[in-house]
PDB file of C-alpha atoms and ligand atoms in Angstrom:
ATOM      1  CA  MET G   1      -0.100  -0.281  -0.074  1.00  0.00           C
ATOM      2  CA  THR G   2       1.203   3.450  -0.486  1.00  0.00           C
ATOM      3  CA  THR G   3       0.052   6.783   0.351  1.00  0.00           C
ATOM      4  CA  SER G   4      -1.480   9.012  -2.424  1.00  0.00           C
ATOM      5  CA  ASN G   5      -4.745  11.176  -3.346  1.00  0.00           C
ATOM      6  CA  ARG G   6      -5.769   8.263  -5.445  1.00  0.00           C
ATOM      7  CA  ILE G   7      -7.567   5.950  -2.280  1.00  0.00           C
ATOM      8  CA  LEU G   8      -7.847   2.132  -3.073  1.00  0.00           C
ATOM      9  CA  LEU G   9     -10.429   0.159  -2.190  1.00  0.00           C
ATOM     10  CA  GLY G  10     -10.496  -3.000  -0.346  1.00  0.00           C
ATOM     11  CA  VAL G  11     -13.596  -4.926  -1.128  1.00  0.00           C
ATOM     12  CA  ASN G  12     -15.090  -6.685   2.216  1.00  0.00           C
ATOM     13  CA  ILE G  13     -16.608  -9.926   1.077  1.00  0.00           C
ATOM     14  CA  ASP G  14     -17.592 -11.541   4.673  1.00  0.00           C
ATOM     15  CA  HIS G  15     -21.211 -10.946   3.975  1.00  0.00           C
ATOM     16  CA  VAL G  16     -21.581 -12.737   0.846  1.00  0.00           C
ATOM     17  CA  ALA G  17     -20.495 -16.101   3.347  1.00  0.00           C
ATOM     18  CA  THR G  18     -23.194 -14.522   5.737  1.00  0.00           C
ATOM     19  CA  LEU G  19     -25.767 -15.290   3.051  1.00  0.00           C
ATOM     20  CA  ARG G  20     -24.449 -18.630   2.525  1.00  0.00           C
ATOM     21  CA  GLN G  21     -24.180 -19.539   6.288  1.00  0.00           C
ATOM     22  CA  ALA G  22     -27.779 -18.398   6.693  1.00  0.00           C
ATOM     23  CA  ARG G  23     -28.847 -21.783   4.847  1.00  0.00           C
ATOM     24  CA  GLY G  24     -25.496 -23.805   5.101  1.00  0.00           C
ATOM     25  CA  THR G  25     -25.469 -23.769   1.431  1.00  0.00           C
ATOM     26  CA  ARG G  26     -22.565 -23.743  -1.036  1.00  0.00           C
ATOM     27  CA  TYR G  27     -23.468 -20.713  -2.449  1.00  0.00           C
ATOM     28  CA  PRO G  28     -23.242 -17.796  -2.668  1.00  0.00           C
ATOM     29  CA  ASP G  29     -19.474 -18.578  -2.689  1.00  0.00           C
ATOM     30  CA  PRO G  30     -17.368 -15.512  -1.159  1.00  0.00           C
ATOM     31  CA  VAL G  31     -14.483 -16.276  -3.753  1.00  0.00           C
ATOM     32  CA  LYS G  32     -16.505 -15.889  -6.752  1.00  0.00           C
ATOM     33  CA  ALA G  33     -17.387 -12.402  -5.044  1.00  0.00           C
ATOM     34  CA  ALA G  34     -13.768 -11.880  -4.627  1.00  0.00           C
ATOM     35  CA  LEU G  35     -12.940 -12.574  -8.322  1.00  0.00           C
ATOM     36  CA  ASP G  36     -15.605 -10.498  -9.457  1.00  0.00           C
ATOM     37  CA  ALA G  37     -14.612  -7.628  -7.343  1.00  0.00           C
ATOM     38  CA  GLU G  38     -11.077  -7.956  -8.584  1.00  0.00           C
ATOM     39  CA  GLU G  39     -12.431  -7.478 -12.237  1.00  0.00           C
ATOM     40  CA  ALA G  40     -14.525  -4.825 -11.334  1.00  0.00           C
ATOM     41  CA  GLY G  41     -11.630  -2.962  -9.871  1.00  0.00           C
ATOM     42  CA  ALA G  42     -10.926  -3.816  -5.917  1.00  0.00           C
ATOM     43  CA  ASP G  43      -7.233  -3.041  -4.882  1.00  0.00           C
ATOM     44  CA  GLY G  44      -7.450  -6.040  -2.394  1.00  0.00           C
ATOM     45  CA  ILE G  45      -9.712  -8.380  -0.955  1.00  0.00           C
ATOM     46  CA  THR G  46     -10.646  -8.180   3.117  1.00  0.00           C
ATOM     47  CA  VAL G  47     -11.999 -11.061   5.068  1.00  0.00           C
ATOM     48  CA  HIS G  48     -12.713 -11.360   8.613  1.00  0.00           C
ATOM     49  CA  LEU G  49     -12.388 -14.715  10.167  1.00  0.00           C
ATOM     50  CA  ARG G  50     -14.665 -14.257  13.122  1.00  0.00           C
ATOM     51  CA  GLU G  51     -14.035 -16.420  16.336  1.00  0.00           C
ATOM     52  CA  ASP G  52     -17.462 -18.274  15.988  1.00  0.00           C
ATOM     53  CA  ARG G  53     -17.406 -18.460  12.149  1.00  0.00           C
ATOM     54  CA  ARG G  54     -20.600 -16.749  11.615  1.00  0.00           C
ATOM     55  CA  HIS G  55     -19.652 -16.061   7.962  1.00  0.00           C
ATOM     56  CA  ILE G  56     -15.875 -16.527   6.341  1.00  0.00           C
ATOM     57  CA  GLN G  57     -14.697 -19.907   7.038  1.00  0.00           C
ATOM     58  CA  GLU G  58     -11.074 -21.413   6.883  1.00  0.00           C
ATOM     59  CA  ARG G  59     -11.598 -22.849   3.535  1.00  0.00           C
ATOM     60  CA  ASP G  60     -12.696 -19.061   2.143  1.00  0.00           C
ATOM     61  CA  VAL G  61      -9.072 -17.889   3.084  1.00  0.00           C
ATOM     62  CA  LEU G  62      -7.681 -21.139   2.056  1.00  0.00           C
ATOM     63  CA  VAL G  63      -8.874 -20.639  -1.433  1.00  0.00           C
ATOM     64  CA  LEU G  64      -8.441 -17.149  -1.850  1.00  0.00           C
ATOM     65  CA  LYS G  65      -5.108 -17.385  -0.957  1.00  0.00           C
ATOM     66  CA  ASP G  66      -3.992 -19.344  -3.907  1.00  0.00           C
ATOM     67  CA  VAL G  67      -6.695 -17.437  -6.547  1.00  0.00           C
ATOM     68  CA  LEU G  68      -6.331 -13.825  -5.647  1.00  0.00           C
ATOM     69  CA  GLN G  69      -4.793 -11.733  -8.082  1.00  0.00           C
ATOM     70  CA  THR G  70      -4.891  -8.736  -5.915  1.00  0.00           C
ATOM     71  CA  ARG G  71      -4.091  -8.915  -2.129  1.00  0.00           C
ATOM     72  CA  MET G  72      -5.550 -10.273   1.102  1.00  0.00           C
ATOM     73  CA  ASN G  73      -6.500  -8.381   3.998  1.00  0.00           C
ATOM     74  CA  PHE G  74      -6.941 -10.682   6.687  1.00  0.00           C
ATOM     75  CA  GLU G  75      -8.889  -9.308  10.007  1.00  0.00           C
ATOM     76  CA  MET G  76      -8.409 -11.623  13.202  1.00  0.00           C
ATOM     77  CA  GLY G  77      -9.036 -11.102  16.646  1.00  0.00           C
ATOM     78  CA  VAL G  78      -5.536 -11.176  18.714  1.00  0.00           C
ATOM     79  CA  THR G  79      -5.748 -14.850  20.002  1.00  0.00           C
ATOM     80  CA  GLU G  80      -3.715 -17.707  19.438  1.00  0.00           C
ATOM     81  CA  GLU G  81      -5.755 -19.753  17.652  1.00  0.00           C
ATOM     82  CA  MET G  82      -5.748 -17.006  14.765  1.00  0.00           C
ATOM     83  CA  MET G  83      -1.909 -16.446  15.160  1.00  0.00           C
ATOM     84  CA  LEU G  84      -1.133 -19.905  14.256  1.00  0.00           C
ATOM     85  CA  PHE G  85      -3.827 -19.664  11.228  1.00  0.00           C
ATOM     86  CA  ALA G  86      -1.799 -16.171   9.985  1.00  0.00           C
ATOM     87  CA  GLU G  87       1.068 -18.263  10.439  1.00  0.00           C
ATOM     88  CA  ARG G  88      -0.300 -20.711   8.105  1.00  0.00           C
ATOM     89  CA  ILE G  89      -1.355 -18.422   5.201  1.00  0.00           C
ATOM     90  CA  ARG G  90       0.688 -15.406   5.592  1.00  0.00           C
ATOM     91  CA  PRO G  91      -1.210 -12.962   4.071  1.00  0.00           C
ATOM     92  CA  ALA G  92       0.044  -9.553   2.277  1.00  0.00           C
ATOM     93  CA  HIS G  93      -2.174  -7.607   4.845  1.00  0.00           C
ATOM     94  CA  ILE G  94      -3.267  -8.232   8.423  1.00  0.00           C
ATOM     95  CA  CYS G  95      -5.316  -6.065  10.465  1.00  0.00           C
ATOM     96  CA  LEU G  96      -6.151  -6.917  14.333  1.00  0.00           C
ATOM     97  CA  VAL G  97      -9.446  -5.954  15.456  1.00  0.00           C
ATOM     98  CA  PRO G  98     -11.380  -6.309  18.569  1.00  0.00           C
ATOM     99  CA  GLU G  99     -13.996  -8.806  18.422  1.00  0.00           C
ATOM    100  CA  THR G 100     -16.489  -9.865  21.259  1.00  0.00           C
ATOM    101  CA  ARG G 101     -18.469 -13.069  20.335  1.00  0.00           C
ATOM    102  CA  GLN G 102     -22.367 -11.339  21.143  1.00  0.00           C
ATOM    103  CA  GLU G 103     -21.431  -8.410  18.611  1.00  0.00           C
ATOM    104  CA  LEU G 104     -23.656  -7.651  15.753  1.00  0.00           C
ATOM    105  CA  THR G 105     -20.899  -6.301  14.025  1.00  0.00           C
ATOM    106  CA  THR G 106     -17.124  -4.690  15.333  1.00  0.00           C
ATOM    107  CA  GLU G 107     -18.299  -2.153  17.846  1.00  0.00           C
ATOM    108  CA  GLY G 108     -15.508  -0.133  18.362  1.00  0.00           C
ATOM    109  CA  GLY G 109     -11.623  -0.010  17.754  1.00  0.00           C
ATOM    110  CA  LEU G 110      -8.906  -2.157  19.199  1.00  0.00           C
ATOM    111  CA  ASP G 111      -7.634  -0.972  22.754  1.00  0.00           C
ATOM    112  CA  VAL G 112      -4.269  -0.656  21.893  1.00  0.00           C
ATOM    113  CA  ALA G 113      -3.504   1.650  24.433  1.00  0.00           C
ATOM    114  CA  GLY G 114      -4.782  -0.648  27.304  1.00  0.00           C
ATOM    115  CA  GLN G 115      -2.816  -3.612  26.577  1.00  0.00           C
ATOM    116  CA  GLU G 116       0.521  -2.730  24.556  1.00  0.00           C
ATOM    117  CA  ALA G 117       2.532  -5.650  25.468  1.00  0.00           C
ATOM    118  CA  ARG G 118      -0.022  -7.878  24.204  1.00  0.00           C
ATOM    119  CA  ILE G 119      -0.493  -6.121  20.915  1.00  0.00           C
ATOM    120  CA  LYS G 120       3.405  -5.300  20.636  1.00  0.00           C
ATOM    121  CA  ALA G 121       4.351  -8.773  20.783  1.00  0.00           C
ATOM    122  CA  ALA G 122       1.516  -9.809  18.203  1.00  0.00           C
ATOM    123  CA  VAL G 123       2.703  -7.216  15.674  1.00  0.00           C
ATOM    124  CA  GLU G 124       6.219  -8.269  16.112  1.00  0.00           C
ATOM    125  CA  ARG G 125       5.398 -11.834  15.742  1.00  0.00           C
ATOM    126  CA  LEU G 126       2.684 -11.452  12.422  1.00  0.00           C
ATOM    127  CA  SER G 127       5.362  -8.762  11.108  1.00  0.00           C
ATOM    128  CA  ARG G 128       7.837 -11.789  10.950  1.00  0.00           C
ATOM    129  CA  LEU G 129       5.719 -13.421   8.163  1.00  0.00           C
ATOM    130  CA  GLY G 130       6.260 -10.527   5.898  1.00  0.00           C
ATOM    131  CA  SER G 131       2.900  -9.168   6.698  1.00  0.00           C
ATOM    132  CA  GLU G 132       1.901  -5.508   6.985  1.00  0.00           C
ATOM    133  CA  VAL G 133       0.159  -5.321  10.171  1.00  0.00           C
ATOM    134  CA  SER G 134      -2.651  -2.634  10.915  1.00  0.00           C
ATOM    135  CA  LEU G 135      -4.621  -2.133  14.160  1.00  0.00           C
ATOM    136  CA  PHE G 136      -8.403  -1.391  13.885  1.00  0.00           C
ATOM    137  CA  ILE G 137      -8.695   1.471  16.333  1.00  0.00           C
ATOM    138  CA  ASP G 138     -10.981   4.439  16.999  1.00  0.00           C
ATOM    139  CA  ALA G 139      -9.736   7.951  15.729  1.00  0.00           C
ATOM    140  CA  ASP G 140      -8.504   8.443  18.968  1.00  0.00           C
ATOM    141  CA  GLU G 141      -4.845  10.174  19.427  1.00  0.00           C
ATOM    142  CA  ARG G 142      -4.078   7.941  22.573  1.00  0.00           C
ATOM    143  CA  GLN G 143      -4.776   4.685  20.449  1.00  0.00           C
ATOM    144  CA  ILE G 144      -2.827   6.362  17.525  1.00  0.00           C
ATOM    145  CA  GLU G 145       0.139   6.969  19.451  1.00  0.00           C
ATOM    146  CA  ALA G 146       0.191   3.449  21.291  1.00  0.00           C
ATOM    147  CA  SER G 147      -0.012   2.431  17.659  1.00  0.00           C
ATOM    148  CA  ARG G 148       2.955   3.679  16.555  1.00  0.00           C
ATOM    149  CA  ARG G 149       4.501   2.855  19.950  1.00  0.00           C
ATOM    150  CA  VAL G 150       3.805  -1.055  19.134  1.00  0.00           C
ATOM    151  CA  GLY G 151       5.085  -0.747  15.894  1.00  0.00           C
ATOM    152  CA  ALA G 152       2.422  -1.272  13.494  1.00  0.00           C
ATOM    153  CA  PRO G 153       2.885   0.261  10.138  1.00  0.00           C
ATOM    154  CA  ALA G 154      -0.584   0.772   9.493  1.00  0.00           C
ATOM    155  CA  ILE G 155      -4.279   1.754  11.257  1.00  0.00           C
ATOM    156  CA  GLU G 156      -7.598   1.356  10.077  1.00  0.00           C
ATOM    157  CA  LEU G 157      -9.943   3.821  11.908  1.00  0.00           C
ATOM    158  CA  HIS G 158     -13.263   2.795  12.495  1.00  0.00           C
ATOM    159  CA  THR G 159     -15.688   4.914  10.803  1.00  0.00           C
ATOM    160  CA  GLY G 160     -18.619   3.273  12.588  1.00  0.00           C
ATOM    161  CA  ARG G 161     -19.266   6.272  14.641  1.00  0.00           C
ATOM    162  CA  TYR G 162     -19.626   8.628  11.491  1.00  0.00           C
ATOM    163  CA  ALA G 163     -21.725   6.119   9.887  1.00  0.00           C
ATOM    164  CA  ASP G 164     -24.176   5.938  12.701  1.00  0.00           C
ATOM    165  CA  ALA G 165     -24.340   9.726  13.183  1.00  0.00           C
ATOM    166  CA  GLN G 166     -28.215  11.141  12.841  1.00  0.00           C
ATOM    167  CA  THR G 167     -27.962  14.692  12.657  1.00  0.00           C
ATOM    168  CA  PRO G 168     -25.857  17.089  10.711  1.00  0.00           C
ATOM    169  CA  ALA G 169     -24.249  18.337  13.769  1.00  0.00           C
ATOM    170  CA  GLU G 170     -23.142  14.578  14.877  1.00  0.00           C
ATOM    171  CA  VAL G 171     -22.153  13.790  11.063  1.00  0.00           C
ATOM    172  CA  ALA G 172     -20.139  16.608  10.715  1.00  0.00           C
ATOM    173  CA  GLU G 173     -18.161  16.120  14.466  1.00  0.00           C
ATOM    174  CA  GLU G 174     -17.731  12.243  13.705  1.00  0.00           C
ATOM    175  CA  LEU G 175     -16.161  13.333  10.169  1.00  0.00           C
ATOM    176  CA  LYS G 176     -13.837  16.150  11.479  1.00  0.00           C
ATOM    177  CA  ARG G 177     -13.034  13.257  14.193  1.00  0.00           C
ATOM    178  CA  VAL G 178     -11.982  10.771  11.279  1.00  0.00           C
ATOM    179  CA  ALA G 179     -10.074  13.701   9.388  1.00  0.00           C
ATOM    180  CA  ASP G 180      -8.339  14.950  12.835  1.00  0.00           C
ATOM    181  CA  GLY G 181      -7.363  11.085  13.148  1.00  0.00           C
ATOM    182  CA  VAL G 182      -5.944  10.699   9.695  1.00  0.00           C
ATOM    183  CA  ALA G 183      -4.090  13.850  10.175  1.00  0.00           C
ATOM    184  CA  PHE G 184      -2.436  12.461  13.433  1.00  0.00           C
ATOM    185  CA  GLY G 185      -1.601   9.126  12.003  1.00  0.00           C
ATOM    186  CA  LEU G 186       0.111  10.622   9.482  1.00  0.00           C
ATOM    187  CA  ALA G 187       2.094  12.814  11.553  1.00  0.00           C
ATOM    188  CA  GLN G 188       3.163   9.652  13.621  1.00  0.00           C
ATOM    189  CA  GLY G 189       4.656   8.311  10.225  1.00  0.00           C
ATOM    190  CA  LEU G 190       1.750   5.426   9.924  1.00  0.00           C
ATOM    191  CA  ILE G 191      -0.345   4.219   6.636  1.00  0.00           C
ATOM    192  CA  VAL G 192      -3.818   5.660   7.295  1.00  0.00           C
ATOM    193  CA  ASN G 193      -6.897   3.389   6.217  1.00  0.00           C
ATOM    194  CA  ALA G 194     -10.457   3.828   7.055  1.00  0.00           C
ATOM    195  CA  GLY G 195     -13.670   1.565   7.161  1.00  0.00           C
ATOM    196  CA  HIS G 196     -16.864   0.365   8.479  1.00  0.00           C
ATOM    197  CA  GLY G 197     -20.426   1.360   7.788  1.00  0.00           C
ATOM    198  CA  LEU G 198     -19.535   3.175   4.855  1.00  0.00           C
ATOM    199  CA  HIS G 199     -22.365   2.895   1.941  1.00  0.00           C
ATOM    200  CA  TYR G 200     -22.983   4.830  -1.457  1.00  0.00           C
ATOM    201  CA  HIS G 201     -24.512   7.929   0.538  1.00  0.00           C
ATOM    202  CA  ASN G 202     -21.791   8.445   3.162  1.00  0.00           C
ATOM    203  CA  VAL G 203     -18.728   7.563   1.445  1.00  0.00           C
ATOM    204  CA  GLU G 204     -17.816  10.598  -0.365  1.00  0.00           C
ATOM    205  CA  ALA G 205     -16.973  13.054   2.451  1.00  0.00           C
ATOM    206  CA  VAL G 206     -14.489  10.160   3.834  1.00  0.00           C
ATOM    207  CA  ALA G 207     -12.781   9.613   0.567  1.00  0.00           C
ATOM    208  CA  ALA G 208     -12.383  13.582   0.214  1.00  0.00           C
ATOM    209  CA  ILE G 209      -9.861  13.392   3.245  1.00  0.00           C
ATOM    210  CA  LYS G 210      -6.567  13.792   2.141  1.00  0.00           C
ATOM    211  CA  GLY G 211      -4.091  11.327   3.242  1.00  0.00           C
ATOM    212  CA  ILE G 212      -6.406   7.993   3.514  1.00  0.00           C
ATOM    213  CA  ASN G 213      -4.515   5.047   1.908  1.00  0.00           C
ATOM    214  CA  GLU G 214      -7.725   2.916   1.591  1.00  0.00           C
ATOM    215  CA  LEU G 215     -11.033   2.284   2.426  1.00  0.00           C
ATOM    216  CA  ASN G 216     -12.412  -0.987   3.247  1.00  0.00           C
ATOM    217  CA  ILE G 217     -16.087  -1.705   2.372  1.00  0.00           C
ATOM    218  CA  GLY G 218     -18.258  -4.905   2.809  1.00  0.00           C
ATOM    219  CA  HIS G 219     -21.791  -4.758   4.043  1.00  0.00           C
ATOM    220  CA  ALA G 220     -23.028  -1.699   1.596  1.00  0.00           C
ATOM    221  CA  LEU G 221     -21.313  -3.642  -1.309  1.00  0.00           C
ATOM    222  CA  VAL G 222     -22.795  -6.696  -0.637  1.00  0.00           C
ATOM    223  CA  ALA G 223     -26.372  -5.460  -0.398  1.00  0.00           C
ATOM    224  CA  HIS G 224     -26.109  -3.392  -3.347  1.00  0.00           C
ATOM    225  CA  ALA G 225     -24.699  -6.159  -5.338  1.00  0.00           C
ATOM    226  CA  LEU G 226     -28.154  -7.883  -5.149  1.00  0.00           C
ATOM    227  CA  PHE G 227     -29.813  -5.422  -7.348  1.00  0.00           C
ATOM    228  CA  VAL G 228     -26.484  -4.580  -9.739  1.00  0.00           C
ATOM    229  CA  GLY G 229     -24.449  -7.662  -9.598  1.00  0.00           C
ATOM    230  CA  PHE G 230     -21.310  -7.441  -7.854  1.00  0.00           C
ATOM    231  CA  LYS G 231     -19.208  -6.095 -10.254  1.00  0.00           C
ATOM    232  CA  GLY G 232     -21.394  -3.101 -10.873  1.00  0.00           C
ATOM    233  CA  ALA G 233     -21.726  -2.811  -7.259  1.00  0.00           C
ATOM    234  CA  VAL G 234     -17.905  -2.567  -6.780  1.00  0.00           C
ATOM    235  CA  SER G 235     -17.423  -0.275  -9.890  1.00  0.00           C
ATOM    236  CA  GLU G 236     -20.299   2.355  -8.843  1.00  0.00           C
ATOM    237  CA  MET G 237     -18.336   2.171  -5.430  1.00  0.00           C
ATOM    238  CA  LYS G 238     -15.148   3.175  -6.932  1.00  0.00           C
ATOM    239  CA  GLN G 239     -16.012   5.462  -9.299  1.00  0.00           C
ATOM    240  CA  LEU G 240     -17.683   7.581  -5.878  1.00  0.00           C
ATOM    241  CA  ILE G 241     -13.936   7.104  -4.313  1.00  0.00           C
ATOM    242  CA  LEU G 242     -12.051   7.957  -7.306  1.00  0.00           C
ATOM    243  CA  ALA G 243     -14.217  10.854  -7.941  1.00  0.00           C
ATOM    244  CA  ALA G 244     -14.226  12.400  -4.128  1.00  0.00           C
ATOM    245  CA  SER G 245     -10.367  11.580  -3.468  1.00  0.00           C
ATOM    246  CA  THR G 246      -9.021  13.502  -6.924  1.00  0.00           C
ATOM    247  CA  ARG G 247     -11.542  16.512  -6.759  1.00  0.00           C
TER     248      ARG G 247
HETATM  249  C1  LIG J 301     -13.546  -5.352  11.562  1.00  0.00           C
HETATM  250  C2  LIG J 301     -14.744  -5.081  10.707  1.00  0.00           C
HETATM  251  O1  LIG J 301     -15.069  -3.865  10.577  1.00  0.00           O
HETATM  252  C3  LIG J 301     -15.241  -6.202   9.775  1.00  0.00           C
HETATM  253  O2  LIG J 301     -14.815  -7.238   9.715  1.00  0.00           O
HETATM  254  C4  LIG J 301     -16.659  -5.885   8.913  1.00  0.00           C
HETATM  255  O3  LIG J 301     -17.016  -5.299  10.064  1.00  0.00           O
HETATM  256  C5  LIG J 301     -16.809  -6.805   8.486  1.00  0.00           C
HETATM  257  O4  LIG J 301     -17.559  -7.827   9.563  1.00  0.00           O
HETATM  258  P1  LIG J 301     -18.651  -7.767  10.861  1.00  0.00           P
HETATM  259  O5  LIG J 301     -19.905  -7.501  10.191  1.00  0.00           O
HETATM  260  O6  LIG J 301     -18.616  -9.336  11.493  1.00  0.00           O
HETATM  261  O7  LIG J 301     -18.074  -7.267  11.889  1.00  0.00           O
HETATM  262  N1  LIG J 302     -12.892  -2.790   8.211  1.00  0.00           N
HETATM  263  C1  LIG J 302     -14.045  -2.689   7.810  1.00  0.00           C
HETATM  264  C2  LIG J 302     -14.461  -3.514   6.572  1.00  0.00           C
HETATM  265  O1  LIG J 302     -13.559  -4.085   6.470  1.00  0.00           O
HETATM  266  C3  LIG J 302     -15.712  -3.088   6.197  1.00  0.00           C
HETATM  267  O2  LIG J 302     -16.748  -2.955   7.180  1.00  0.00           O
HETATM  268  P1  LIG J 302     -18.449  -2.918   6.524  1.00  0.00           P
HETATM  269  O3  LIG J 302     -18.283  -2.026   5.175  1.00  0.00           O
HETATM  270  O4  LIG J 302     -18.992  -4.118   6.217  1.00  0.00           O
HETATM  271  O5  LIG J 302     -18.880  -2.117   7.470  1.00  0.00           O
END
């Protein structure tokens, strides 16, 4: 990943697997979605292998590892089980995320500042694989500084609060929080990515923030794909991001 005005699009295919797991069928296959996404211009493919395996399965990650033309961004909780799996597949990118079994989706950022020694050990171990390790954190200076201290080259700022904001004042406040986080992360020498809850009606303001390297987007893409197909959904998102980030 490089830092430039042209923001990259990482396509998260977790929720293709959510639909498959709902019935225990062999379809829809997230691997097909990944290949379609790449054809439509995705710069990378993101998967989150959750502890409870509610969507992505080990099989998906193993097949993707062999067939992706771009690169895999492997999201994982900081557990020994996941560390061992990451060591087996050696993904190009690894994003450490917080995980709670009961949560509907990833509710907040990783508390790096509150467990620096543990995260530092994980970053060091995973970096030895040749993977670029990023930390999925809230846009909070304390967490960003801690991310630099533990040696992660990259962070992904959680945009869920921006996505959930209701009033124009709340939206503006949360957008500013993300923009300030991007500037602070860059000043700390970090690669800054962002994502969570972004969709076709809220992505442009985030994509217009200078210095973001990559946006990871999943749920909204999968939802839109029901109506326009996966390639169309990715291509529309890519156009929106490109237009906003190069304006
Ligand atoms: C960490 C993260 O933001 C992604 O994994 C994304 O939210 C999709 O997965 P979940 O909906 O399972 O959190
Ligand atoms: N890390 C965020 C991500 O991969 C996509 O999140 P969402 O668009 O599914 O909310």
